[in-house]
């Protein structure tokens, strides 16, 4: 069985990234995909870019990665841009939009924010129509040679881990609504959501509709390594596991992993670097919640 670690949204938090990479190594996982937003918010964007480039098999572009290559007017953006330097900025600018991979006969697509753009955000509370659009081919994702759309889509950007399934609109047996494949609290309608509290996992066997079509789509958010927004101030990443031979229909698993790290050190590094907006960064990584201002 093949195992791939998926990380995202490090945002210049080097202690969090180091803790996650150590945890991945302890699990014997050698393949790592990164879903973008290496930079910003934290003080170690340059070091994070270098470490990601060294350790990750594939890296896609996030909105911060592209944005930091553009003209900066605010002090925080100017500071980050200067700390990165021209070579790293060129690396961030050329990162690809998405990754397509096959495991256990399932087509998996990974990108930062949505199938439309690195700047187009899909919130956890999005409509079913918006969620289904994540599985469509766009000018940004391209179209594979066989034209098949993905069975599983993973993304980052919102810093809130979750996983759910959606009924496949191509099924002739009729819609079955939206259901989570992880434990989660019941919400309005026929939907359950998982917020990735602690470590969770799920496995799916073969699900075939009576007409031979796929019987469900899986959508998940990997959460954030550096700046989680789900109220848990620990780094978050995912592990996907399946049969390496793409032609083999087999079980598939997705696991959320939370990793504690030295937050005091991360805060201290920001203040020592005299980074703009350090107080906001401190509040976010110590609480696990977004802060729009001090």
Coordinates of C-alpha atoms in Angstrom, one line a residue:
X1 CA 0.0 0.0 0.0
X2 CA 1.2 3.5 -0.8
X3 CA 1.1 6.3 1.7
X4 CA 1.2 10.0 0.9
X5 CA 1.4 12.8 3.4
X6 CA -0.5 16.0 2.4
X7 CA 0.5 19.3 4.0
X8 CA -0.7 22.8 3.4
X9 CA -0.8 26.4 4.6
X10 CA 2.5 26.5 6.5
X11 CA 2.6 30.3 6.4
X12 CA 6.2 30.8 7.5
X13 CA 5.8 28.8 10.7
X14 CA 9.0 26.8 10.7
X15 CA 8.6 25.1 14.1
X16 CA 5.2 23.7 13.1
X17 CA 6.6 22.5 9.7
X18 CA 9.6 20.8 11.4
X19 CA 7.2 19.0 13.9
X20 CA 5.0 17.8 11.1
X21 CA 8.0 16.5 9.0
X22 CA 9.3 14.7 12.0
X23 CA 5.9 13.1 12.6
X24 CA 5.7 12.1 8.9
X25 CA 9.2 10.5 9.1
X26 CA 8.2 8.6 12.2
X27 CA 5.4 7.0 10.3
X28 CA 7.8 5.9 7.6
X29 CA 6.1 8.1 4.9
X30 CA 8.5 9.2 2.2
X31 CA 6.1 10.9 -0.3
X32 CA 4.9 14.4 0.7
X33 CA 2.6 16.7 -1.3
X34 CA 2.2 20.4 -0.4
X35 CA -0.9 22.3 -1.3
X36 CA 0.5 25.8 -1.1
X37 CA 0.7 28.9 1.0
X38 CA 4.2 28.3 2.1
X39 CA 4.7 32.0 3.0
X40 CA 3.3 34.9 4.9
X41 CA 1.9 35.5 8.4
X42 CA 5.0 33.9 10.1
X43 CA 8.7 35.0 10.2
X44 CA 10.4 32.1 8.4
X45 CA 9.0 32.2 4.9
X46 CA 12.4 31.8 3.3
X47 CA 13.4 28.8 5.5
X48 CA 10.0 27.2 4.8
X49 CA 10.3 27.6 1.1
X50 CA 13.8 26.0 1.1
X51 CA 12.6 23.1 3.3
X52 CA 9.5 22.4 1.3
X53 CA 11.5 22.4 -1.9
X54 CA 13.9 19.9 -0.4
X55 CA 11.4 17.5 1.1
X56 CA 8.2 17.6 -1.0
X57 CA 7.7 15.5 -4.1
X58 CA 5.1 17.9 -5.5
X59 CA 4.1 21.5 -4.5
X60 CA 1.2 23.5 -5.8
X61 CA 0.7 27.3 -5.7
X62 CA -1.3 29.0 -3.0
X63 CA -2.8 32.5 -3.0
X64 CA -0.1 33.8 -0.7
X65 CA 2.6 32.2 -2.9
X66 CA 1.3 34.0 -6.0
X67 CA 0.3 37.2 -4.2
X68 CA 3.7 37.8 -2.6
X69 CA 5.3 37.9 -6.1
X70 CA 3.2 40.9 -6.9
X71 CA 3.7 44.6 -6.0
X72 CA 3.5 45.0 -2.2
X73 CA 2.4 48.2 -0.5
X74 CA 1.8 47.2 3.1
X75 CA 4.7 46.9 5.5
X76 CA 4.0 43.1 6.2
X77 CA 4.0 42.3 2.5
X78 CA 7.2 44.3 1.8
X79 CA 8.9 42.6 4.8
X80 CA 8.0 39.2 3.6
X81 CA 9.0 39.9 0.0
X82 CA 12.4 41.2 1.0
X83 CA 13.0 38.2 3.3
X84 CA 12.3 35.8 0.5
X85 CA 14.6 37.3 -2.2
X86 CA 14.3 37.1 -6.0
X87 CA 15.2 33.4 -6.4
X88 CA 12.5 32.1 -4.0
X89 CA 10.0 34.5 -5.4
X90 CA 10.7 33.1 -8.9
X91 CA 10.2 29.6 -7.5
X92 CA 6.8 30.5 -6.0
X93 CA 5.6 32.2 -9.2
X94 CA 6.2 29.1 -11.3
X95 CA 4.5 26.5 -9.0
X96 CA 1.8 24.4 -10.7
X97 CA -1.9 24.8 -10.0
X98 CA -2.9 21.2 -9.2
X99 CA -1.8 17.6 -8.8
X100 CA -3.6 14.5 -10.1
X101 CA -2.7 11.1 -8.7
X102 CA -4.2 7.6 -8.8
X103 CA -4.6 5.3 -5.8
X104 CA -6.7 2.2 -5.5
X105 CA -8.3 2.9 -8.9
X106 CA -9.5 6.4 -7.7
X107 CA -8.6 9.6 -9.4
X108 CA -7.5 12.1 -6.8
X109 CA -7.0 15.8 -7.5
X110 CA -5.3 18.2 -5.2
X111 CA -5.1 22.0 -5.4
X112 CA -5.0 25.0 -3.0
X113 CA -8.4 26.7 -3.0
X114 CA -10.7 25.6 -5.8
X115 CA -10.7 24.4 -9.3
X116 CA -11.2 28.0 -10.6
X117 CA -8.4 29.9 -9.0
X118 CA -6.0 30.1 -6.1
X119 CA -8.0 33.2 -5.0
X120 CA -11.4 31.5 -5.2
X121 CA -12.4 30.3 -1.8
X122 CA -14.6 27.4 -1.0
X123 CA -15.9 27.6 2.6
X124 CA -16.9 24.6 4.6
X125 CA -20.5 25.8 4.6
X126 CA -20.6 26.1 0.8
X127 CA -23.6 24.9 -1.2
X128 CA -23.7 21.5 -2.9
X129 CA -23.5 23.1 -6.3
X130 CA -20.3 24.9 -5.2
X131 CA -18.8 21.7 -3.9
X132 CA -19.6 19.7 -7.0
X133 CA -17.8 22.4 -9.0
X134 CA -14.6 21.4 -7.2
X135 CA -14.7 18.1 -9.3
X136 CA -15.0 19.8 -12.7
X137 CA -12.2 20.3 -15.2
X138 CA -11.3 23.9 -15.7
X139 CA -8.7 25.9 -17.7
X140 CA -6.6 25.8 -14.5
X141 CA -6.8 22.1 -13.8
X142 CA -6.6 21.0 -17.4
X143 CA -8.2 17.8 -18.7
X144 CA -6.6 14.4 -18.4
X145 CA -6.1 12.3 -21.6
X146 CA -9.0 10.0 -20.7
X147 CA -11.3 12.9 -19.7
X148 CA -12.4 11.4 -16.4
X149 CA -13.2 13.8 -13.5
X150 CA -11.7 13.1 -10.1
X151 CA -13.4 10.8 -7.5
X152 CA -11.6 12.6 -4.6
X153 CA -10.7 16.2 -4.3
X154 CA -8.5 17.7 -1.5
X155 CA -7.7 21.3 -0.9
X156 CA -6.2 23.8 1.7
X157 CA -6.7 27.6 1.9
X158 CA -9.5 27.8 4.6
X159 CA -7.3 26.3 7.5
X160 CA -10.2 24.1 8.7
X161 CA -10.0 20.4 8.2
X162 CA -13.1 18.4 7.2
X163 CA -14.2 15.6 5.0
X164 CA -17.6 14.7 3.4
X165 CA -19.1 12.7 0.6
X166 CA -21.5 14.0 -2.1
X167 CA -23.9 12.0 -4.1
X168 CA -22.8 11.7 -7.7
X169 CA -25.1 13.5 -10.1
X170 CA -24.5 10.9 -12.8
X171 CA -26.1 8.1 -10.7
X172 CA -29.3 6.8 -12.1
X173 CA -30.4 5.5 -8.8
X174 CA -31.3 9.0 -7.6
X175 CA -29.7 11.5 -5.2
X176 CA -28.9 10.4 -1.7
X177 CA -28.0 13.8 -0.3
X178 CA -24.7 14.7 1.3
X179 CA -23.2 12.6 4.0
X180 CA -19.9 12.7 5.9
X181 CA -17.6 9.6 6.0
X182 CA -16.1 10.8 9.3
X183 CA -17.6 11.2 12.7
X184 CA -19.2 14.6 13.1
X185 CA -22.0 16.5 14.7
X186 CA -25.4 16.4 12.9
X187 CA -26.3 19.6 11.3
X188 CA -29.4 20.9 9.4
X189 CA -30.6 18.7 6.5
X190 CA -29.0 15.4 5.6
X191 CA -25.4 16.5 6.1
X192 CA -22.8 15.7 8.7
X193 CA -19.4 17.3 8.8
X194 CA -16.1 16.4 10.4
X195 CA -13.9 19.2 11.7
X196 CA -10.8 17.0 12.1
X197 CA -10.9 17.0 15.9
X198 CA -7.9 15.0 17.0
X199 CA -6.9 12.1 14.7
X200 CA -9.6 10.5 12.6
X201 CA -9.5 8.1 9.7
X202 CA -11.8 6.3 7.3
X203 CA -11.7 3.6 4.7
X204 CA -13.9 3.1 1.7
X205 CA -14.2 -0.1 -0.3
X206 CA -15.6 -0.3 -3.8
X207 CA -18.8 1.5 -4.2
X208 CA -20.4 0.9 -7.6
X209 CA -23.8 2.1 -8.7
X210 CA -26.1 -0.3 -10.5
X211 CA -25.3 1.3 -13.8
X212 CA -21.5 1.0 -13.3
X213 CA -21.0 4.7 -12.5
X214 CA -19.1 6.0 -9.4
X215 CA -21.4 6.0 -6.4
X216 CA -19.9 9.0 -4.5
X217 CA -17.4 11.8 -4.4
X218 CA -15.2 12.6 -1.5
X219 CA -14.2 16.2 -0.7
X220 CA -11.7 17.1 2.0
X221 CA -9.8 20.0 3.4
X222 CA -6.3 19.2 4.7
X223 CA -6.2 22.0 7.3
X224 CA -3.2 24.1 8.1
X225 CA 0.3 23.2 9.3
X226 CA 1.2 26.7 10.5
X227 CA -2.0 28.6 11.3
X228 CA -5.0 26.4 12.0
X229 CA -8.4 28.1 12.3
X230 CA -10.5 25.4 13.9
X231 CA -9.8 26.3 17.5
X232 CA -7.1 23.6 17.9
X233 CA -3.6 25.3 18.1
X234 CA -1.8 22.2 16.7
X235 CA -0.4 21.6 13.3
X236 CA -2.7 19.6 11.0
X237 CA -2.0 17.4 8.0
X238 CA -3.5 14.4 6.2
X239 CA -2.3 11.0 5.1
X240 CA -3.9 9.2 2.1
X241 CA -3.3 5.5 1.7
X242 CA -4.2 3.1 -1.2
X243 CA -3.0 0.6 -3.7
X244 CA -0.1 2.0 -5.8
X245 CA -1.2 0.2 -9.0
X246 CA -3.7 2.6 -10.5
X247 CA -5.6 -0.2 -12.2
X248 CA -6.3 -2.1 -9.0
X249 CA -9.6 -1.4 -7.3
X250 CA -8.8 -1.6 -3.6
X251 CA -9.5 0.1 -0.2
X252 CA -8.7 3.7 0.3
X253 CA -8.0 5.6 3.5
X254 CA -7.8 9.2 4.6
X255 CA -6.5 10.2 8.0
X256 CA -6.3 13.6 9.7
X257 CA -3.3 14.0 12.0
X258 CA -2.8 16.7 14.7
X259 CA 0.8 17.5 15.8
X260 CA 1.7 19.6 18.9
X261 CA 4.8 21.9 18.4
X262 CA 6.7 24.5 20.3
X263 CA 4.4 27.5 19.9
X264 CA 6.4 29.6 22.4
X265 CA 9.4 29.2 20.1
X266 CA 7.4 30.2 17.0
X267 CA 6.1 33.4 18.8
X268 CA 9.6 34.2 20.0
X269 CA 11.0 33.9 16.5
X270 CA 8.5 36.4 15.1
X271 CA 9.3 39.0 17.8
X272 CA 13.1 38.5 17.4
X273 CA 12.7 39.0 13.6
X274 CA 10.8 42.2 14.3
X275 CA 8.2 41.1 11.8
X276 CA 5.2 43.4 11.1
X277 CA 1.9 42.1 12.5
X278 CA 3.6 39.8 15.0
X279 CA 0.9 40.4 17.6
X280 CA -1.8 39.2 15.2
X281 CA 0.3 36.1 14.3
X282 CA 0.8 35.4 18.0
X283 CA -2.9 35.5 18.6
X284 CA -3.7 33.2 15.7
X285 CA -1.2 30.5 16.5
X286 CA -1.9 30.5 20.2
X287 CA -5.7 30.3 19.9
X288 CA -6.1 28.4 16.6
X289 CA -8.5 31.1 15.5
X290 CA -8.5 33.9 12.9
X291 CA -7.8 37.4 14.1
X292 CA -8.5 40.3 11.7
X293 CA -6.8 42.8 14.0
X294 CA -4.9 43.1 17.3

